[in-house]
Amino acid sequence: MDWQVLIVLFGSFFVLLGIGVPVSFAIGISSLLTILLALPMDAAIAVISQKMATGLDSFALLAIPFFILAGNIMNQGGIAMRLVEFAKILAGRLPGSLAHVNIIANMLFGAISGSAVASGAAIGGTMAPLQKKEGYDPAFSAAVNITSCPTGLLIPPSNAFIVYSLISGGTSVGALFLAGYIPGILMGLGLMLVAAIISKRRGYTITIKPTRSEVFKKTFDAIPSLGLIVVIMGGIVGGIFTATEASAIAVVYTFVLAVLVYKEVSLKQLPKIMLESIVTSSIVLLLIGASMGMSWAMSNADIPYMISDSLLELSDNPYIILLLITIILLIVGIFMDMTPALLIFTPIFLPVVTELGIDPVHFGIVIVFNLAIGICTPPVGSALFIGCSVGGVKITDVLKPLIPFYAILLVTLLLVTYIPQISLFLPELFLG
């Protein structure tokens, strides 16, 4: 019976995805079909409705719409260009300087907005014309942008960590945020290394050395934007406010910055920004609600324990199990977007790794890193599509330039996976 439930749940889910049913509805319908194996129709509908409603009744989830709204305000608020100019100060003298500027700007913008797609669109849209003007291959430029925009999913604030915290049973969001810094920076540095090697071979230009006055001005212009990171993380680590309260503060901060300081957003634009944020939040929260129904269906049928037992029968070596989980997640990430993959596979794999003594915070970084690579890959990678769109290149043209960047991402992923202190150093330092 257990294996029958497993076949019905995942079989119906992938069939529905294959025929073009939206992910949220595919999750909900497959969960309902699974529950019908154990309960009559009226009871099954009541159970899944109740689980969807109670799954969204969480104070922590309020952070998602607030961070989405803050990100959308920043996307319209002239912050991207100021971060690009600041990144030129940091990386302007390196080989292929504009490629490094793209990576650093994505790390900074992603850390502020928490969105890979928003970062790829804003920074990529700004950098693509500049790189083309300097003679950079558009496919190479797009590859740099595509693989660097997901760094913001690891460098906080990140909605992915909030979702993981909820699904994992309350892993500290503050600890996850702190744990993401070093892996995210390591990811960016790896990409910069590859970009430097390729740029030096191709003879890409180095930016003209800025004057002292330019350094001062560009740094001063970027400080208010970068201040958001200090306010959010300083408040969380200092115990002044929670991650959810920090998200509301982020909205107020970005509103003041974009409307009153930079004056790039007018009051007339706010209703449109609000509407876009509501639509995006609704999509994410519907996914979460539907996934709560699936989580209950899986738990009721003991599916996580079945998979856990199956993996542990193969090996009780944590290194082997982590490698197997990594391979599965990389394959899943190719075909599924991050949020549904996170919602579905966290309750399956978390019991396995906790039984082996792996820290839930460390595993949160590992699963998010895995799925972040997935959004850069065909056929459904959102970062891939947005990067090609703003870069003005075809997906087929960018696949070959992406290969060395994929390679360094995999190397970095393995380092983060097998050296837990890369993730746990900062949480242990600040939170004990």
Coordinates of C-alpha atoms in Angstrom, one line a residue:
M1 CA 0.0 0.0 0.0
D2 CA 2.8 2.4 0.9
W3 CA 4.5 2.0 -2.6
Q4 CA 1.0 2.4 -4.2
V5 CA 0.7 5.8 -2.4
L6 CA 4.2 6.8 -3.6
I7 CA 3.3 5.9 -7.2
V8 CA 0.0 7.7 -7.1
L9 CA 1.4 10.8 -5.5
F10 CA 4.5 11.4 -7.7
G11 CA 3.1 9.6 -10.8
S12 CA 0.1 11.9 -11.0
F13 CA 2.2 14.9 -10.1
F14 CA 4.6 14.5 -13.0
V15 CA 1.9 13.5 -15.4
L16 CA 0.0 16.7 -14.6
L17 CA 3.2 18.7 -15.0
G18 CA 3.9 17.0 -18.3
I19 CA 0.5 18.0 -19.8
G20 CA 1.0 21.6 -18.8
V21 CA -1.0 21.9 -15.5
P22 CA 0.4 24.8 -13.3
V23 CA 2.7 23.5 -10.5
S24 CA 0.4 24.6 -7.7
F25 CA -2.6 22.8 -9.1
A26 CA -0.5 19.7 -10.0
I27 CA 0.6 19.6 -6.3
G28 CA -2.9 20.0 -5.0
I29 CA -4.6 17.5 -7.4
S30 CA -1.9 14.8 -6.8
S31 CA -2.2 15.3 -3.1
L32 CA -6.0 14.9 -3.2
L33 CA -5.7 11.8 -5.3
T34 CA -3.3 10.3 -2.8
I35 CA -5.6 11.2 0.2
L36 CA -8.5 9.5 -1.6
L37 CA -6.7 6.2 -1.3
A38 CA -7.3 6.4 2.5
L39 CA -10.4 8.7 2.9
P40 CA -13.7 9.2 1.1
M41 CA -14.1 12.2 -1.2
D42 CA -15.8 14.7 1.3
A43 CA -13.3 13.9 4.0
A44 CA -10.3 14.1 1.6
I45 CA -11.4 17.5 0.3
A46 CA -11.9 18.8 3.9
V47 CA -8.5 17.5 5.0
I48 CA -6.5 19.1 2.1
S49 CA -8.5 22.4 2.4
Q50 CA -7.7 22.5 6.1
K51 CA -4.0 21.7 5.6
M52 CA -3.7 24.4 2.9
A53 CA -5.4 27.0 5.2
T54 CA -3.4 26.1 8.4
G55 CA -0.2 25.9 6.4
L56 CA -0.5 29.5 5.5
D57 CA -1.4 30.6 9.0
S58 CA 2.2 31.4 10.0
F59 CA 3.7 34.7 11.2
A60 CA 7.0 33.8 9.5
L61 CA 5.3 33.7 6.1
L62 CA 4.5 37.4 6.3
A63 CA 8.2 38.0 5.5
I64 CA 7.7 36.7 2.0
P65 CA 5.3 39.3 0.6
F66 CA 7.2 42.1 2.5
F67 CA 10.5 41.1 1.0
I68 CA 8.9 40.7 -2.4
L69 CA 7.5 44.2 -2.2
A70 CA 10.8 45.6 -1.0
G71 CA 12.6 43.9 -3.9
N72 CA 10.1 45.4 -6.4
I73 CA 10.5 48.9 -5.0
M74 CA 14.3 48.5 -5.3
N75 CA 14.0 47.2 -8.8
Q76 CA 12.3 50.4 -9.9
G77 CA 14.3 52.7 -7.5
G78 CA 17.5 53.2 -9.4
I79 CA 19.4 51.0 -7.0
A80 CA 20.8 48.7 -9.7
M81 CA 22.8 51.4 -11.5
R82 CA 24.3 52.7 -8.2
L83 CA 25.4 49.2 -7.2
V84 CA 26.9 48.7 -10.7
E85 CA 28.9 52.0 -10.3
F86 CA 30.0 50.9 -6.8
A87 CA 31.0 47.4 -8.2
K88 CA 33.2 49.2 -10.8
I89 CA 35.2 50.7 -7.9
L90 CA 35.7 47.2 -6.4
A91 CA 36.6 45.3 -9.5
G92 CA 37.4 47.8 -12.2
R93 CA 41.1 46.9 -12.4
L94 CA 40.6 43.1 -12.9
P95 CA 40.9 41.4 -16.3
G96 CA 37.5 41.5 -17.9
S97 CA 36.4 44.1 -15.3
L98 CA 32.8 44.4 -16.6
A99 CA 32.2 40.7 -16.0
H100 CA 33.4 41.1 -12.4
V101 CA 31.3 44.1 -12.0
N102 CA 28.3 42.1 -13.2
I103 CA 29.0 39.3 -10.6
I104 CA 29.6 41.7 -7.7
A105 CA 26.6 43.8 -8.6
N106 CA 24.4 40.7 -8.7
M107 CA 25.7 39.7 -5.3
L108 CA 24.9 43.1 -3.8
F109 CA 21.6 43.5 -5.5
G110 CA 20.6 39.9 -4.7
A111 CA 21.5 40.4 -1.1
I112 CA 19.3 43.4 -1.0
S113 CA 16.3 42.2 -3.0
G114 CA 16.5 38.4 -2.2
S115 CA 15.4 37.6 -5.8
A116 CA 17.6 36.0 -8.5
V117 CA 15.2 36.9 -11.3
A118 CA 14.9 40.6 -10.2
S119 CA 18.7 40.7 -9.9
G120 CA 19.3 39.1 -13.3
A121 CA 16.8 41.5 -14.9
A122 CA 18.0 44.7 -13.2
I123 CA 21.8 44.1 -13.3
G124 CA 21.8 42.2 -16.6
G125 CA 19.7 44.8 -18.3
T126 CA 22.2 47.5 -17.1
M127 CA 25.4 45.6 -17.9
A128 CA 24.6 44.0 -21.3
P129 CA 24.8 47.2 -23.3
L130 CA 28.0 48.3 -21.5
Q131 CA 29.7 45.0 -22.1
K132 CA 28.6 44.9 -25.8
K133 CA 30.0 48.4 -26.3
E134 CA 33.4 47.2 -24.9
G135 CA 33.5 44.2 -27.2
Y136 CA 32.5 41.4 -24.9
D137 CA 30.9 38.4 -26.5
P138 CA 27.1 38.7 -25.7
A139 CA 26.9 35.0 -25.0
F140 CA 29.7 35.2 -22.4
S141 CA 28.1 38.2 -20.8
A142 CA 24.8 36.5 -20.5
A143 CA 26.5 33.4 -19.0
V144 CA 28.1 35.5 -16.4
N145 CA 24.8 37.2 -15.5
I146 CA 22.8 33.9 -15.5
T147 CA 25.1 32.1 -13.1
S148 CA 25.8 35.0 -10.8
C149 CA 22.2 36.3 -10.2
P150 CA 21.3 33.2 -8.0
T151 CA 24.0 34.3 -5.4
G152 CA 21.2 36.4 -3.9
L153 CA 19.4 33.2 -3.0
L154 CA 22.2 32.4 -0.6
I155 CA 23.2 35.9 0.6
P156 CA 20.4 37.1 2.8
P157 CA 17.7 38.2 3.0
S158 CA 16.4 35.2 1.1
N159 CA 12.8 34.0 0.7
A160 CA 14.2 30.5 0.0
F161 CA 15.5 30.3 3.6
I162 CA 12.1 31.5 5.0
V163 CA 10.3 28.7 3.1
Y164 CA 12.9 26.1 4.3
S165 CA 12.5 27.3 7.9
L166 CA 8.8 26.8 7.7
I167 CA 9.0 23.3 6.1
S168 CA 11.8 22.1 8.3
G169 CA 9.8 22.6 11.4
G170 CA 11.2 26.0 12.6
T171 CA 14.9 26.1 11.8
S172 CA 16.1 29.6 12.9
V173 CA 15.7 32.1 10.0
G174 CA 18.4 34.2 11.6
A175 CA 20.8 31.3 11.6
L176 CA 20.0 30.4 8.0
F177 CA 20.6 34.0 7.0
L178 CA 24.0 34.1 8.7
A179 CA 24.9 30.7 7.3
G180 CA 24.3 31.9 3.7
Y181 CA 26.9 34.6 3.6
I182 CA 30.1 32.6 3.2
P183 CA 28.7 30.1 0.7
G184 CA 27.1 33.0 -1.3
I185 CA 30.4 34.9 -1.4
L186 CA 32.3 31.7 -2.2
M187 CA 29.9 31.1 -5.1
G188 CA 30.6 34.6 -6.4
L189 CA 34.4 34.4 -6.0
G190 CA 34.4 31.1 -7.9
L191 CA 32.5 32.7 -10.8
M192 CA 34.9 35.6 -10.8
L193 CA 37.9 33.2 -11.0
V194 CA 36.4 31.6 -14.2
A195 CA 35.5 35.0 -15.6
A196 CA 39.0 36.3 -15.0
I197 CA 40.6 33.3 -16.8
I198 CA 38.3 33.6 -19.8
S199 CA 38.6 37.4 -20.0
K200 CA 42.4 37.3 -19.8
R201 CA 42.6 34.7 -22.7
R202 CA 40.3 36.9 -24.8
G203 CA 41.9 40.2 -23.9
Y204 CA 38.8 41.9 -22.6
T205 CA 39.4 45.5 -21.5
I206 CA 40.1 46.8 -18.0
T207 CA 38.1 49.8 -16.8
I208 CA 39.9 53.2 -16.6
K209 CA 41.1 53.9 -13.1
P210 CA 38.6 56.2 -11.4
T211 CA 39.7 59.4 -9.7
R212 CA 39.4 59.9 -6.0
S213 CA 36.4 62.1 -6.3
E214 CA 34.6 59.4 -8.5
V215 CA 35.4 56.8 -5.9
F216 CA 34.0 59.0 -3.1
K217 CA 30.9 59.9 -5.0
K218 CA 30.0 56.4 -6.2
T219 CA 30.7 54.9 -2.8
F220 CA 28.6 57.6 -1.1
D221 CA 25.7 57.0 -3.6
A222 CA 25.7 53.3 -2.9
I223 CA 26.0 53.5 0.9
P224 CA 22.2 54.1 1.5
S225 CA 21.4 50.9 -0.6
L226 CA 24.0 48.8 1.2
G227 CA 22.7 50.1 4.5
L228 CA 19.7 47.9 4.2
I229 CA 21.9 44.8 4.7
V230 CA 23.3 46.3 7.8
V231 CA 19.9 47.3 9.2
I232 CA 18.3 43.9 8.5
M233 CA 21.1 41.6 9.6
G234 CA 22.2 43.9 12.5
G235 CA 18.6 43.9 13.8
I236 CA 18.2 40.2 13.5
V237 CA 21.6 39.2 15.0
G238 CA 21.2 41.9 17.7
G239 CA 17.8 40.5 18.7
I240 CA 16.1 43.8 18.0
F241 CA 13.6 42.3 15.7
T242 CA 12.6 39.0 14.0
A243 CA 13.1 38.2 10.3
T244 CA 9.4 38.9 9.7
E245 CA 9.6 42.3 11.4
A246 CA 12.8 42.9 9.4
S247 CA 10.9 42.4 6.2
A248 CA 8.5 45.1 7.1
I249 CA 11.3 47.4 8.0
A250 CA 12.9 46.6 4.6
V251 CA 9.7 47.9 2.9
V252 CA 9.8 51.2 4.8
Y253 CA 13.6 51.6 4.2
T254 CA 13.3 50.9 0.5
F255 CA 10.3 53.2 0.1
V256 CA 12.1 56.1 1.8
L257 CA 15.2 55.4 -0.3
A258 CA 13.5 55.1 -3.7
V259 CA 10.9 57.8 -3.3
L260 CA 12.5 60.4 -1.0
V261 CA 16.3 60.0 -1.3
Y262 CA 16.9 58.8 -4.9
K263 CA 13.5 60.1 -6.2
E264 CA 13.4 57.3 -8.8
V265 CA 9.9 56.1 -7.9
S266 CA 6.9 58.4 -7.9
L267 CA 3.8 57.9 -5.8
K268 CA 1.9 57.2 -9.0
Q269 CA 4.1 54.1 -9.6
L270 CA 3.4 52.6 -6.2
P271 CA 0.0 51.0 -7.1
K272 CA 1.6 49.2 -10.0
I273 CA 4.5 48.0 -7.9
M274 CA 2.0 46.9 -5.2
L275 CA -0.1 44.9 -7.7
E276 CA 3.0 43.2 -9.1
S277 CA 4.1 42.3 -5.5
I278 CA 0.6 40.9 -4.7
V279 CA 0.5 38.7 -7.8
T280 CA 4.0 37.3 -7.1
S281 CA 3.2 36.8 -3.4
S282 CA 0.0 35.0 -4.3
I283 CA 1.8 32.6 -6.6
V284 CA 4.4 31.8 -4.0
L285 CA 1.8 31.4 -1.1
L286 CA -0.5 29.3 -3.2
L287 CA 2.5 27.0 -3.9
I288 CA 3.2 26.8 -0.2
G289 CA -0.4 26.1 0.7
A290 CA -0.7 23.3 -1.9
S291 CA 2.6 21.9 -0.7
M292 CA 1.3 21.7 2.8
G293 CA -1.4 19.4 1.6
M294 CA 1.2 17.3 -0.2
S295 CA 3.4 17.2 3.0
W296 CA 0.5 15.9 5.0
A297 CA -0.3 13.3 2.4
M298 CA 3.4 12.1 2.4
S299 CA 3.6 12.1 6.2
N300 CA 0.3 10.2 6.5
A301 CA 1.6 7.5 4.2
D302 CA 5.1 7.5 5.9
I303 CA 6.7 8.3 2.5
P304 CA 9.6 10.3 4.0
Y305 CA 10.5 7.4 6.3
M306 CA 10.2 4.9 3.4
I307 CA 12.7 7.0 1.3
S308 CA 14.8 7.5 4.4
D309 CA 15.0 3.8 5.1
S310 CA 15.7 3.1 1.4
L311 CA 18.6 5.5 1.4
L312 CA 20.0 4.3 4.6
E313 CA 19.9 0.7 3.4
L314 CA 22.3 1.8 0.6
S315 CA 24.7 3.3 3.0
D316 CA 25.0 4.8 6.5
N317 CA 27.9 7.0 5.5
P318 CA 26.8 10.6 5.6
Y319 CA 29.2 11.6 2.8
I320 CA 27.7 9.0 0.4
I321 CA 24.1 10.0 1.4
L322 CA 24.9 13.7 0.9
L323 CA 26.3 12.8 -2.5
L324 CA 23.2 10.9 -3.5
I325 CA 20.9 13.7 -2.3
T326 CA 23.0 16.2 -4.2
I327 CA 22.7 14.3 -7.4
I328 CA 18.9 13.9 -6.9
L329 CA 18.5 17.6 -6.2
L330 CA 20.6 18.7 -9.1
I331 CA 18.4 16.5 -11.4
V332 CA 15.2 17.9 -9.7
G333 CA 16.4 21.4 -10.2
I334 CA 16.8 21.0 -13.9
F335 CA 13.0 20.2 -14.2
M336 CA 11.5 22.1 -11.3
D337 CA 11.6 25.6 -10.0
M338 CA 13.1 26.3 -6.6
T339 CA 10.1 26.9 -4.4
P340 CA 8.1 23.8 -5.3
A341 CA 11.2 21.7 -5.2
L342 CA 12.1 23.1 -1.8
L343 CA 8.6 22.5 -0.5
I344 CA 8.4 18.9 -1.8
F345 CA 11.9 17.6 -1.1
T346 CA 12.8 19.2 2.2
P347 CA 10.4 16.9 4.2
I348 CA 11.7 13.9 2.3
F349 CA 15.4 14.4 2.8
L350 CA 15.6 16.3 6.1
P351 CA 14.7 13.2 8.3
V352 CA 17.5 11.3 6.5
V353 CA 20.2 13.9 7.2
T354 CA 19.1 14.6 10.7
E355 CA 19.3 10.9 11.5
L356 CA 22.9 11.0 10.3
G357 CA 23.7 13.9 12.6
I358 CA 23.8 16.6 9.9
D359 CA 22.8 20.1 11.1
P360 CA 19.5 21.3 9.7
V361 CA 21.0 24.8 9.1
H362 CA 23.9 23.3 7.1
F363 CA 21.4 21.1 5.1
G364 CA 19.3 24.2 4.4
I365 CA 22.3 25.9 2.7
V366 CA 23.0 22.7 0.8
I367 CA 19.5 22.2 -0.6
V368 CA 19.1 25.9 -1.5
F369 CA 22.6 25.9 -3.2
N370 CA 21.6 22.8 -5.2
L371 CA 18.3 24.3 -6.4
A372 CA 20.0 27.7 -7.1
I373 CA 22.1 25.9 -9.7
G374 CA 18.9 24.4 -11.2
I375 CA 17.5 27.8 -12.0
C376 CA 20.5 28.4 -14.3
T377 CA 19.9 25.3 -16.3
P378 CA 17.6 24.4 -19.2
P379 CA 14.9 23.6 -19.8
V380 CA 13.0 25.5 -17.1
G381 CA 15.6 27.7 -15.4
S382 CA 14.1 31.1 -14.7
A383 CA 17.5 32.7 -14.4
L384 CA 18.5 31.2 -17.8
F385 CA 15.4 32.7 -19.5
I386 CA 15.7 36.2 -18.0
G387 CA 19.5 36.3 -18.6
C388 CA 19.1 35.4 -22.3
S389 CA 16.2 37.9 -22.6
V390 CA 18.0 40.9 -21.2
G391 CA 21.3 39.9 -22.9
G392 CA 19.6 39.6 -26.3
V393 CA 21.0 36.1 -27.0
K394 CA 19.4 32.7 -27.8
I395 CA 19.5 29.9 -25.2
T396 CA 21.3 27.6 -27.7
D397 CA 24.1 30.3 -28.1
V398 CA 24.7 30.6 -24.3
L399 CA 24.9 26.9 -23.4
K400 CA 28.5 26.4 -24.4
P401 CA 29.8 29.5 -22.5
L402 CA 27.8 28.3 -19.4
I403 CA 29.8 25.1 -19.1
P404 CA 32.9 26.4 -17.2
F405 CA 30.6 28.4 -14.9
Y406 CA 28.5 25.3 -14.2
A407 CA 31.8 23.4 -13.4
I408 CA 32.9 26.0 -10.8
L409 CA 29.4 26.0 -9.3
L410 CA 29.6 22.3 -8.8
V411 CA 33.0 22.5 -7.2
T412 CA 31.8 25.2 -4.8
L413 CA 28.7 23.2 -4.0
L414 CA 30.8 20.2 -3.0
L415 CA 33.0 22.4 -0.8
V416 CA 29.9 23.8 1.0
T417 CA 28.3 20.3 1.2
Y418 CA 31.3 18.5 2.7
I419 CA 32.8 21.3 4.9
P420 CA 29.9 22.2 7.2
Q421 CA 31.9 25.0 8.9
I422 CA 31.7 27.1 5.8
S423 CA 27.9 27.4 6.6
L424 CA 28.0 27.1 10.4
F425 CA 30.9 29.4 11.2
L426 CA 28.9 32.6 11.3
P427 CA 25.8 31.2 13.1
E428 CA 28.0 29.7 15.8
L429 CA 30.0 32.9 16.1
F430 CA 27.0 35.2 16.5
L431 CA 24.3 33.0 17.8
G432 CA 26.3 30.4 19.8

